Amino acid sequence: MQTRSLEVPALRQARLERSFEPHVSPLNRWAEQVQAKSGRWVPFFDPEDGGVSARVLLLLETPGPAVSRTHFVSVDNPDGTAENLRCLLHLSGLRRRDVAVWNAVPWQMSAGVVVTPRPGQYADAVSLTRQVLGLLPDLRVVVLVGRHAGKVWPLIGSPLPTLACPHPSPQNVNSRRESAALALGTLVQAYKLVSETRKRATPASAE
């Protein structure tokens, strides 16, 4: 399993050229509109993920510095958090085509360092998160990645079931085995939930 693949210029360019494939085009056209209206730079959804067919939304905090280089919210980004999340997804059994990755505050706070949003900024972004949910009709569960995503979710007012997941930053999971185990356990729960709903939706004659 390759991690940090968007660090490679040729792979990054190839990914950018896929930004408007049918499964991600509605999301990335929306991201362009948000940027045009707000003046805030918003990255794209990764075409390697599930796009509008995603059944699991991984809702993180805010785009990290690597996003300014890759232009994607992606588990293939060249940073430790993305790498850890990529590995955890692989171990959980979740397929990337079942997953979309986004942030509670979708615009980048800083291209140089990680910046934690303030409560007022989460409130500013609530309507955008609601819009994203409206573009993901097949969602079955939202995984709140980190405590800040957990704080903003009650403001969204969505009936979708949620799971809480420790943030996969190197500081949190690389030196705290219990955090890594909890994060993996949460993603396994999401995998089981998606698998169960898929089975219920499959007619007996198709089995």
mmCIF file with all atom_site columns, C-alpha atoms in Angstrom:
data_model
loop_
_atom_site.group_PDB
_atom_site.id
_atom_site.type_symbol
_atom_site.label_atom_id
_atom_site.label_alt_id
_atom_site.label_comp_id
_atom_site.label_asym_id
_atom_site.label_entity_id
_atom_site.label_seq_id
_atom_site.pdbx_PDB_ins_code
_atom_site.Cartn_x
_atom_site.Cartn_y
_atom_site.Cartn_z
_atom_site.occupancy
_atom_site.B_iso_or_equiv
_atom_site.pdbx_formal_charge
_atom_site.auth_seq_id
_atom_site.auth_comp_id
_atom_site.auth_asym_id
_atom_site.auth_atom_id
_atom_site.pdbx_PDB_model_num
ATOM 1   C CA . MET A 1 1   ? 0.000   0.000   0.000   1.00 0.00 ? 1   MET A CA 1
ATOM 2   C CA . GLN A 1 2   ? 1.470   3.319   -1.101  1.00 0.00 ? 2   GLN A CA 1
ATOM 3   C CA . THR A 1 3   ? 1.150   6.352   1.156   1.00 0.00 ? 3   THR A CA 1
ATOM 4   C CA . ARG A 1 4   ? 1.912   10.038  0.518   1.00 0.00 ? 4   ARG A CA 1
ATOM 5   C CA . SER A 1 5   ? 1.541   9.447   -3.231  1.00 0.00 ? 5   SER A CA 1
ATOM 6   C CA . LEU A 1 6   ? 0.427   13.044  -3.890  1.00 0.00 ? 6   LEU A CA 1
ATOM 7   C CA . GLU A 1 7   ? 3.960   14.101  -3.027  1.00 0.00 ? 7   GLU A CA 1
ATOM 8   C CA . VAL A 1 8   ? 4.982   12.903  -6.514  1.00 0.00 ? 8   VAL A CA 1
ATOM 9   C CA . PRO A 1 9   ? 4.414   15.733  -9.057  1.00 0.00 ? 9   PRO A CA 1
ATOM 10  C CA . ALA A 1 10  ? 3.384   13.442  -11.930 1.00 0.00 ? 10  ALA A CA 1
ATOM 11  C CA . LEU A 1 11  ? 0.866   11.580  -9.758  1.00 0.00 ? 11  LEU A CA 1
ATOM 12  C CA . ARG A 1 12  ? -0.458  14.841  -8.370  1.00 0.00 ? 12  ARG A CA 1
ATOM 13  C CA . GLN A 1 13  ? -0.988  16.256  -11.859 1.00 0.00 ? 13  GLN A CA 1
ATOM 14  C CA . ALA A 1 14  ? -2.724  13.081  -12.985 1.00 0.00 ? 14  ALA A CA 1
ATOM 15  C CA . ARG A 1 15  ? -5.059  13.325  -9.996  1.00 0.00 ? 15  ARG A CA 1
ATOM 16  C CA . LEU A 1 16  ? -5.844  16.967  -10.760 1.00 0.00 ? 16  LEU A CA 1
ATOM 17  C CA . GLU A 1 17  ? -6.794  16.013  -14.301 1.00 0.00 ? 17  GLU A CA 1
ATOM 18  C CA . ARG A 1 18  ? -9.430  13.679  -12.829 1.00 0.00 ? 18  ARG A CA 1
ATOM 19  C CA . SER A 1 19  ? -11.016 16.346  -10.618 1.00 0.00 ? 19  SER A CA 1
ATOM 20  C CA . PHE A 1 20  ? -14.218 16.461  -12.630 1.00 0.00 ? 20  PHE A CA 1
ATOM 21  C CA . GLU A 1 21  ? -14.887 12.797  -13.211 1.00 0.00 ? 21  GLU A CA 1
ATOM 22  C CA . PRO A 1 22  ? -18.634 12.122  -12.853 1.00 0.00 ? 22  PRO A CA 1
ATOM 23  C CA . HIS A 1 23  ? -18.515 10.835  -9.275  1.00 0.00 ? 23  HIS A CA 1
ATOM 24  C CA . VAL A 1 24  ? -16.700 13.917  -7.923  1.00 0.00 ? 24  VAL A CA 1
ATOM 25  C CA . SER A 1 25  ? -17.738 16.607  -10.384 1.00 0.00 ? 25  SER A CA 1
ATOM 26  C CA . PRO A 1 26  ? -20.770 17.830  -8.357  1.00 0.00 ? 26  PRO A CA 1
ATOM 27  C CA . LEU A 1 27  ? -18.623 18.132  -5.235  1.00 0.00 ? 27  LEU A CA 1
ATOM 28  C CA . ASN A 1 28  ? -15.711 19.888  -6.888  1.00 0.00 ? 28  ASN A CA 1
ATOM 29  C CA . ARG A 1 29  ? -17.944 22.241  -8.882  1.00 0.00 ? 29  ARG A CA 1
ATOM 30  C CA . TRP A 1 30  ? -19.509 23.112  -5.550  1.00 0.00 ? 30  TRP A CA 1
ATOM 31  C CA . ALA A 1 31  ? -16.047 23.734  -4.053  1.00 0.00 ? 31  ALA A CA 1
ATOM 32  C CA . GLU A 1 32  ? -15.282 26.112  -6.918  1.00 0.00 ? 32  GLU A CA 1
ATOM 33  C CA . GLN A 1 33  ? -18.529 27.985  -6.263  1.00 0.00 ? 33  GLN A CA 1
ATOM 34  C CA . VAL A 1 34  ? -17.758 28.298  -2.549  1.00 0.00 ? 34  VAL A CA 1
ATOM 35  C CA . GLN A 1 35  ? -14.372 29.772  -3.360  1.00 0.00 ? 35  GLN A CA 1
ATOM 36  C CA . ALA A 1 36  ? -15.837 32.201  -5.899  1.00 0.00 ? 36  ALA A CA 1
ATOM 37  C CA . LYS A 1 37  ? -18.531 33.421  -3.499  1.00 0.00 ? 37  LYS A CA 1
ATOM 38  C CA . SER A 1 38  ? -16.506 33.554  -0.285  1.00 0.00 ? 38  SER A CA 1
ATOM 39  C CA . GLY A 1 39  ? -13.028 34.387  -1.517  1.00 0.00 ? 39  GLY A CA 1
ATOM 40  C CA . ARG A 1 40  ? -11.709 31.582  0.685   1.00 0.00 ? 40  ARG A CA 1
ATOM 41  C CA . TRP A 1 41  ? -9.642  28.872  -0.970  1.00 0.00 ? 41  TRP A CA 1
ATOM 42  C CA . VAL A 1 42  ? -11.329 25.467  -0.703  1.00 0.00 ? 42  VAL A CA 1
ATOM 43  C CA . PRO A 1 43  ? -9.623  22.240  -1.836  1.00 0.00 ? 43  PRO A CA 1
ATOM 44  C CA . PHE A 1 44  ? -11.165 19.462  -3.911  1.00 0.00 ? 44  PHE A CA 1
ATOM 45  C CA . PHE A 1 45  ? -12.521 16.067  -3.016  1.00 0.00 ? 45  PHE A CA 1
ATOM 46  C CA . ASP A 1 46  ? -10.163 13.292  -4.117  1.00 0.00 ? 46  ASP A CA 1
ATOM 47  C CA . PRO A 1 47  ? -11.358 11.338  -7.200  1.00 0.00 ? 47  PRO A CA 1
ATOM 48  C CA . GLU A 1 48  ? -9.760  8.229   -5.714  1.00 0.00 ? 48  GLU A CA 1
ATOM 49  C CA . ASP A 1 49  ? -12.516 8.313   -3.079  1.00 0.00 ? 49  ASP A CA 1
ATOM 50  C CA . GLY A 1 50  ? -16.222 7.630   -3.425  1.00 0.00 ? 50  GLY A CA 1
ATOM 51  C CA . GLY A 1 51  ? -17.454 11.102  -4.287  1.00 0.00 ? 51  GLY A CA 1
ATOM 52  C CA . VAL A 1 52  ? -21.235 11.408  -4.418  1.00 0.00 ? 52  VAL A CA 1
ATOM 53  C CA . SER A 1 53  ? -21.575 7.634   -3.950  1.00 0.00 ? 53  SER A CA 1
ATOM 54  C CA . ALA A 1 54  ? -19.741 7.643   -0.600  1.00 0.00 ? 54  ALA A CA 1
ATOM 55  C CA . ARG A 1 55  ? -21.432 5.819   2.239   1.00 0.00 ? 55  ARG A CA 1
ATOM 56  C CA . VAL A 1 56  ? -19.045 7.039   4.949   1.00 0.00 ? 56  VAL A CA 1
ATOM 57  C CA . LEU A 1 57  ? -17.992 10.661  5.492   1.00 0.00 ? 57  LEU A CA 1
ATOM 58  C CA . LEU A 1 58  ? -14.772 11.184  7.417   1.00 0.00 ? 58  LEU A CA 1
ATOM 59  C CA . LEU A 1 59  ? -15.168 14.680  8.828   1.00 0.00 ? 59  LEU A CA 1
ATOM 60  C CA . LEU A 1 60  ? -11.889 16.136  10.038  1.00 0.00 ? 60  LEU A CA 1
ATOM 61  C CA . GLU A 1 61  ? -11.043 19.577  11.401  1.00 0.00 ? 61  GLU A CA 1
ATOM 62  C CA . THR A 1 62  ? -9.494  21.853  8.768   1.00 0.00 ? 62  THR A CA 1
ATOM 63  C CA . PRO A 1 63  ? -7.096  21.360  5.826   1.00 0.00 ? 63  PRO A CA 1
ATOM 64  C CA . GLY A 1 64  ? -3.447  21.069  6.820   1.00 0.00 ? 64  GLY A CA 1
ATOM 65  C CA . PRO A 1 65  ? -0.512  22.787  5.104   1.00 0.00 ? 65  PRO A CA 1
ATOM 66  C CA . ALA A 1 66  ? 0.055   19.951  2.585   1.00 0.00 ? 66  ALA A CA 1
ATOM 67  C CA . VAL A 1 67  ? -3.335  20.640  1.002   1.00 0.00 ? 67  VAL A CA 1
ATOM 68  C CA . SER A 1 68  ? -2.075  23.921  -0.481  1.00 0.00 ? 68  SER A CA 1
ATOM 69  C CA . ARG A 1 69  ? 0.401   21.865  -2.542  1.00 0.00 ? 69  ARG A CA 1
ATOM 70  C CA . THR A 1 70  ? -1.864  18.996  -3.584  1.00 0.00 ? 70  THR A CA 1
ATOM 71  C CA . HIS A 1 71  ? -5.228  20.832  -3.838  1.00 0.00 ? 71  HIS A CA 1
ATOM 72  C CA . PHE A 1 72  ? -7.038  17.816  -2.368  1.00 0.00 ? 72  PHE A CA 1
ATOM 73  C CA . VAL A 1 73  ? -8.441  16.706  0.964   1.00 0.00 ? 73  VAL A CA 1
ATOM 74  C CA . SER A 1 74  ? -6.951  13.243  0.690   1.00 0.00 ? 74  SER A CA 1
ATOM 75  C CA . VAL A 1 75  ? -5.507  10.333  2.597   1.00 0.00 ? 75  VAL A CA 1
ATOM 76  C CA . ASP A 1 76  ? -2.756  10.394  -0.059  1.00 0.00 ? 76  ASP A CA 1
ATOM 77  C CA . ASN A 1 77  ? -1.485  13.798  1.071   1.00 0.00 ? 77  ASN A CA 1
ATOM 78  C CA . PRO A 1 78  ? 2.178   14.003  2.090   1.00 0.00 ? 78  PRO A CA 1
ATOM 79  C CA . ASP A 1 79  ? 1.742   14.426  5.827   1.00 0.00 ? 79  ASP A CA 1
ATOM 80  C CA . GLY A 1 80  ? 1.643   12.179  8.860   1.00 0.00 ? 80  GLY A CA 1
ATOM 81  C CA . THR A 1 81  ? -2.069  12.557  9.569   1.00 0.00 ? 81  THR A CA 1
ATOM 82  C CA . ALA A 1 82  ? -3.061  11.539  6.046   1.00 0.00 ? 82  ALA A CA 1
ATOM 83  C CA . GLU A 1 83  ? -0.623  8.643   6.103   1.00 0.00 ? 83  GLU A CA 1
ATOM 84  C CA . ASN A 1 84  ? -1.992  7.337   9.395   1.00 0.00 ? 84  ASN A CA 1
ATOM 85  C CA . LEU A 1 85  ? -5.573  7.658   8.180   1.00 0.00 ? 85  LEU A CA 1
ATOM 86  C CA . ARG A 1 86  ? -4.717  5.831   4.946   1.00 0.00 ? 86  ARG A CA 1
ATOM 87  C CA . CYS A 1 87  ? -3.232  2.945   6.921   1.00 0.00 ? 87  CYS A CA 1
ATOM 88  C CA . LEU A 1 88  ? -6.172  2.826   9.327   1.00 0.00 ? 88  LEU A CA 1
ATOM 89  C CA . LEU A 1 89  ? -8.661  2.737   6.458   1.00 0.00 ? 89  LEU A CA 1
ATOM 90  C CA . HIS A 1 90  ? -6.750  -0.100  4.846   1.00 0.00 ? 90  HIS A CA 1
ATOM 91  C CA . LEU A 1 91  ? -6.702  -2.109  8.072   1.00 0.00 ? 91  LEU A CA 1
ATOM 92  C CA . SER A 1 92  ? -10.405 -1.480  8.744   1.00 0.00 ? 92  SER A CA 1
ATOM 93  C CA . GLY A 1 93  ? -11.549 -3.014  5.466   1.00 0.00 ? 93  GLY A CA 1
ATOM 94  C CA . LEU A 1 94  ? -13.271 0.167   4.271   1.00 0.00 ? 94  LEU A CA 1
ATOM 95  C CA . ARG A 1 95  ? -12.945 0.639   0.533   1.00 0.00 ? 95  ARG A CA 1
ATOM 96  C CA . ARG A 1 96  ? -12.028 4.078   -0.699  1.00 0.00 ? 96  ARG A CA 1
ATOM 97  C CA . ARG A 1 97  ? -15.014 4.111   -3.032  1.00 0.00 ? 97  ARG A CA 1
ATOM 98  C CA . ASP A 1 98  ? -17.204 3.945   0.084   1.00 0.00 ? 98  ASP A CA 1
ATOM 99  C CA . VAL A 1 99  ? -15.526 6.967   1.686   1.00 0.00 ? 99  VAL A CA 1
ATOM 100 C CA . ALA A 1 100 ? -15.444 10.752  1.288   1.00 0.00 ? 100 ALA A CA 1
ATOM 101 C CA . VAL A 1 101 ? -13.043 12.910  3.306   1.00 0.00 ? 101 VAL A CA 1
ATOM 102 C CA . TRP A 1 102 ? -13.834 16.512  4.232   1.00 0.00 ? 102 TRP A CA 1
ATOM 103 C CA . ASN A 1 103 ? -13.282 19.093  6.974   1.00 0.00 ? 103 ASN A CA 1
ATOM 104 C CA . ALA A 1 104 ? -15.663 20.800  9.385   1.00 0.00 ? 104 ALA A CA 1
ATOM 105 C CA . VAL A 1 105 ? -13.975 24.090  8.409   1.00 0.00 ? 105 VAL A CA 1
ATOM 106 C CA . PRO A 1 106 ? -13.227 23.433  4.720   1.00 0.00 ? 106 PRO A CA 1
ATOM 107 C CA . TRP A 1 107 ? -11.057 26.442  3.924   1.00 0.00 ? 107 TRP A CA 1
ATOM 108 C CA . GLN A 1 108 ? -7.359  26.389  4.780   1.00 0.00 ? 108 GLN A CA 1
ATOM 109 C CA . MET A 1 109 ? -6.424  28.392  7.852   1.00 0.00 ? 109 MET A CA 1
ATOM 110 C CA . SER A 1 110 ? -2.705  28.467  7.001   1.00 0.00 ? 110 SER A CA 1
ATOM 111 C CA . ALA A 1 111 ? -0.466  27.096  4.263   1.00 0.00 ? 111 ALA A CA 1
ATOM 112 C CA . GLY A 1 112 ? 2.488   27.031  6.638   1.00 0.00 ? 112 GLY A CA 1
ATOM 113 C CA . VAL A 1 113 ? 1.416   25.577  9.975   1.00 0.00 ? 113 VAL A CA 1
ATOM 114 C CA . VAL A 1 114 ? -1.518  23.692  11.472  1.00 0.00 ? 114 VAL A CA 1
ATOM 115 C CA . VAL A 1 115 ? -4.048  26.149  12.921  1.00 0.00 ? 115 VAL A CA 1
ATOM 116 C CA . THR A 1 116 ? -6.969  25.126  15.122  1.00 0.00 ? 116 THR A CA 1
ATOM 117 C CA . PRO A 1 117 ? -10.190 26.949  14.169  1.00 0.00 ? 117 PRO A CA 1
ATOM 118 C CA . ARG A 1 118 ? -12.056 29.004  16.742  1.00 0.00 ? 118 ARG A CA 1
ATOM 119 C CA . PRO A 1 119 ? -15.696 28.256  17.650  1.00 0.00 ? 119 PRO A CA 1
ATOM 120 C CA . GLY A 1 120 ? -16.916 31.194  15.580  1.00 0.00 ? 120 GLY A CA 1
ATOM 121 C CA . GLN A 1 121 ? -15.210 29.777  12.502  1.00 0.00 ? 121 GLN A CA 1
ATOM 122 C CA . TYR A 1 122 ? -16.912 26.442  13.007  1.00 0.00 ? 122 TYR A CA 1
ATOM 123 C CA . ALA A 1 123 ? -20.232 28.256  13.159  1.00 0.00 ? 123 ALA A CA 1
ATOM 124 C CA . ASP A 1 124 ? -19.393 30.083  9.918   1.00 0.00 ? 124 ASP A CA 1
ATOM 125 C CA . ALA A 1 125 ? -18.819 26.749  8.195   1.00 0.00 ? 125 ALA A CA 1
ATOM 126 C CA . VAL A 1 126 ? -21.987 24.977  9.386   1.00 0.00 ? 126 VAL A CA 1
ATOM 127 C CA . SER A 1 127 ? -23.990 25.831  6.268   1.00 0.00 ? 127 SER A CA 1
ATOM 128 C CA . LEU A 1 128 ? -21.198 24.491  4.061   1.00 0.00 ? 128 LEU A CA 1
ATOM 129 C CA . THR A 1 129 ? -21.171 21.158  5.878   1.00 0.00 ? 129 THR A CA 1
ATOM 130 C CA . ARG A 1 130 ? -24.930 20.938  5.423   1.00 0.00 ? 130 ARG A CA 1
ATOM 131 C CA . GLN A 1 131 ? -24.461 21.561  1.713   1.00 0.00 ? 131 GLN A CA 1
ATOM 132 C CA . VAL A 1 132 ? -21.887 18.769  1.494   1.00 0.00 ? 132 VAL A CA 1
ATOM 133 C CA . LEU A 1 133 ? -24.274 16.364  3.214   1.00 0.00 ? 133 LEU A CA 1
ATOM 134 C CA . GLY A 1 134 ? -26.907 17.296  0.638   1.00 0.00 ? 134 GLY A CA 1
ATOM 135 C CA . LEU A 1 135 ? -24.526 16.252  -2.140  1.00 0.00 ? 135 LEU A CA 1
ATOM 136 C CA . LEU A 1 136 ? -23.906 12.805  -0.592  1.00 0.00 ? 136 LEU A CA 1
ATOM 137 C CA . PRO A 1 137 ? -27.250 10.982  -0.903  1.00 0.00 ? 137 PRO A CA 1
ATOM 138 C CA . ASP A 1 138 ? -25.899 7.512   -0.084  1.00 0.00 ? 138 ASP A CA 1
ATOM 139 C CA . LEU A 1 139 ? -24.304 8.408   3.262   1.00 0.00 ? 139 LEU A CA 1
ATOM 140 C CA . ARG A 1 140 ? -24.937 5.939   6.056   1.00 0.00 ? 140 ARG A CA 1
ATOM 141 C CA . VAL A 1 141 ? -22.601 7.207   8.778   1.00 0.00 ? 141 VAL A CA 1
ATOM 142 C CA . VAL A 1 142 ? -20.397 10.187  9.593   1.00 0.00 ? 142 VAL A CA 1
ATOM 143 C CA . VAL A 1 143 ? -17.113 9.547   11.383  1.00 0.00 ? 143 VAL A CA 1
ATOM 144 C CA . LEU A 1 144 ? -16.136 12.578  13.463  1.00 0.00 ? 144 LEU A CA 1
ATOM 145 C CA . VAL A 1 145 ? -12.350 12.534  13.322  1.00 0.00 ? 145 VAL A CA 1
ATOM 146 C CA . GLY A 1 146 ? -10.970 14.384  16.324  1.00 0.00 ? 146 GLY A CA 1
ATOM 147 C CA . ARG A 1 147 ? -12.606 16.272  19.163  1.00 0.00 ? 147 ARG A CA 1
ATOM 148 C CA . HIS A 1 148 ? -13.083 19.482  17.184  1.00 0.00 ? 148 HIS A CA 1
ATOM 149 C CA . ALA A 1 149 ? -15.217 17.730  14.572  1.00 0.00 ? 149 ALA A CA 1
ATOM 150 C CA . GLY A 1 150 ? -17.198 16.329  17.491  1.00 0.00 ? 150 GLY A CA 1
ATOM 151 C CA . LYS A 1 151 ? -17.769 19.836  18.829  1.00 0.00 ? 151 LYS A CA 1
ATOM 152 C CA . VAL A 1 152 ? -19.086 21.231  15.544  1.00 0.00 ? 152 VAL A CA 1
ATOM 153 C CA . TRP A 1 153 ? -21.379 18.333  14.646  1.00 0.00 ? 153 TRP A CA 1
ATOM 154 C CA . PRO A 1 154 ? -24.242 19.297  17.033  1.00 0.00 ? 154 PRO A CA 1
ATOM 155 C CA . LEU A 1 155 ? -24.473 22.608  15.160  1.00 0.00 ? 155 LEU A CA 1
ATOM 156 C CA . ILE A 1 156 ? -25.193 20.761  11.888  1.00 0.00 ? 156 ILE A CA 1
ATOM 157 C CA . GLY A 1 157 ? -28.524 19.336  12.992  1.00 0.00 ? 157 GLY A CA 1
ATOM 158 C CA . SER A 1 158 ? -28.248 16.178  10.898  1.00 0.00 ? 158 SER A CA 1
ATOM 159 C CA . PRO A 1 159 ? -30.035 12.915  11.800  1.00 0.00 ? 159 PRO A CA 1
ATOM 160 C CA . LEU A 1 160 ? -27.229 10.809  10.326  1.00 0.00 ? 160 LEU A CA 1
ATOM 161 C CA . PRO A 1 161 ? -25.611 8.381   12.778  1.00 0.00 ? 161 PRO A CA 1
ATOM 162 C CA . THR A 1 162 ? -22.115 9.329   13.895  1.00 0.00 ? 162 THR A CA 1
ATOM 163 C CA . LEU A 1 163 ? -19.051 7.603   15.289  1.00 0.00 ? 163 LEU A CA 1
ATOM 164 C CA . ALA A 1 164 ? -16.288 9.358   17.229  1.00 0.00 ? 164 ALA A CA 1
ATOM 165 C CA . CYS A 1 165 ? -12.714 8.704   16.147  1.00 0.00 ? 165 CYS A CA 1
ATOM 166 C CA . PRO A 1 166 ? -9.462  9.935   17.741  1.00 0.00 ? 166 PRO A CA 1
ATOM 167 C CA . HIS A 1 167 ? -7.535  12.286  15.499  1.00 0.00 ? 167 HIS A CA 1
ATOM 168 C CA . PRO A 1 168 ? -4.889  10.323  13.542  1.00 0.00 ? 168 PRO A CA 1
ATOM 169 C CA . SER A 1 169 ? -2.133  12.923  13.892  1.00 0.00 ? 169 SER A CA 1
ATOM 170 C CA . PRO A 1 170 ? 1.347   11.500  14.547  1.00 0.00 ? 170 PRO A CA 1
ATOM 171 C CA . GLN A 1 171 ? 1.361   13.188  17.965  1.00 0.00 ? 171 GLN A CA 1
ATOM 172 C CA . ASN A 1 172 ? -1.821  11.362  18.889  1.00 0.00 ? 172 ASN A CA 1
ATOM 173 C CA . VAL A 1 173 ? -1.556  7.860   17.442  1.00 0.00 ? 173 VAL A CA 1
ATOM 174 C CA . ASN A 1 174 ? 2.133   7.194   16.805  1.00 0.00 ? 174 ASN A CA 1
ATOM 175 C CA . SER A 1 175 ? 3.026   7.383   20.482  1.00 0.00 ? 175 SER A CA 1
ATOM 176 C CA . ARG A 1 176 ? -0.346  6.431   22.010  1.00 0.00 ? 176 ARG A CA 1
ATOM 177 C CA . ARG A 1 177 ? -1.240  2.873   21.152  1.00 0.00 ? 177 ARG A CA 1
ATOM 178 C CA . GLU A 1 178 ? -4.627  3.189   22.795  1.00 0.00 ? 178 GLU A CA 1
ATOM 179 C CA . SER A 1 179 ? -5.552  6.080   20.465  1.00 0.00 ? 179 SER A CA 1
ATOM 180 C CA . ALA A 1 180 ? -4.508  4.068   17.419  1.00 0.00 ? 180 ALA A CA 1
ATOM 181 C CA . ALA A 1 181 ? -6.555  1.098   18.611  1.00 0.00 ? 181 ALA A CA 1
ATOM 182 C CA . LEU A 1 182 ? -9.606  3.275   19.253  1.00 0.00 ? 182 LEU A CA 1
ATOM 183 C CA . ALA A 1 183 ? -9.302  4.917   15.829  1.00 0.00 ? 183 ALA A CA 1
ATOM 184 C CA . LEU A 1 184 ? -9.070  1.554   14.094  1.00 0.00 ? 184 LEU A CA 1
ATOM 185 C CA . GLY A 1 185 ? -11.990 0.222   16.122  1.00 0.00 ? 185 GLY A CA 1
ATOM 186 C CA . THR A 1 186 ? -14.149 3.164   15.049  1.00 0.00 ? 186 THR A CA 1
ATOM 187 C CA . LEU A 1 187 ? -13.386 2.626   11.367  1.00 0.00 ? 187 LEU A CA 1
ATOM 188 C CA . VAL A 1 188 ? -14.104 -1.086  11.727  1.00 0.00 ? 188 VAL A CA 1
ATOM 189 C CA . GLN A 1 189 ? -17.506 -0.124  13.187  1.00 0.00 ? 189 GLN A CA 1
ATOM 190 C CA . ALA A 1 190 ? -18.134 2.064   10.138  1.00 0.00 ? 190 ALA A CA 1
ATOM 191 C CA . TYR A 1 191 ? -17.138 -0.808  7.867   1.00 0.00 ? 191 TYR A CA 1
ATOM 192 C CA . LYS A 1 192 ? -19.543 -3.164  9.608   1.00 0.00 ? 192 LYS A CA 1
ATOM 193 C CA . LEU A 1 193 ? -22.374 -0.640  9.457   1.00 0.00 ? 193 LEU A CA 1
ATOM 194 C CA . VAL A 1 194 ? -21.879 -0.086  5.725   1.00 0.00 ? 194 VAL A CA 1
ATOM 195 C CA . SER A 1 195 ? -21.643 -3.838  5.112   1.00 0.00 ? 195 SER A CA 1
ATOM 196 C CA . GLU A 1 196 ? -24.866 -4.488  7.032   1.00 0.00 ? 196 GLU A CA 1
ATOM 197 C CA . THR A 1 197 ? -26.820 -1.793  5.187   1.00 0.00 ? 197 THR A CA 1
ATOM 198 C CA . ARG A 1 198 ? -25.522 -3.089  1.854   1.00 0.00 ? 198 ARG A CA 1
ATOM 199 C CA . LYS A 1 199 ? -26.702 -6.602  2.692   1.00 0.00 ? 199 LYS A CA 1
ATOM 200 C CA . ARG A 1 200 ? -30.159 -5.352  3.686   1.00 0.00 ? 200 ARG A CA 1
ATOM 201 C CA . ALA A 1 201 ? -30.413 -3.458  0.413   1.00 0.00 ? 201 ALA A CA 1
ATOM 202 C CA . THR A 1 202 ? -29.492 -6.515  -1.684  1.00 0.00 ? 202 THR A CA 1
ATOM 203 C CA . PRO A 1 203 ? -32.542 -8.531  -2.872  1.00 0.00 ? 203 PRO A CA 1
ATOM 204 C CA . ALA A 1 204 ? -32.453 -12.195 -1.861  1.00 0.00 ? 204 ALA A CA 1
ATOM 205 C CA . SER A 1 205 ? -32.630 -13.220 -5.531  1.00 0.00 ? 205 SER A CA 1
ATOM 206 C CA . ALA A 1 206 ? -29.355 -11.382 -6.170  1.00 0.00 ? 206 ALA A CA 1
ATOM 207 C CA . GLU A 1 207 ? -27.419 -13.251 -3.497  1.00 0.00 ? 207 GLU A CA 1
#
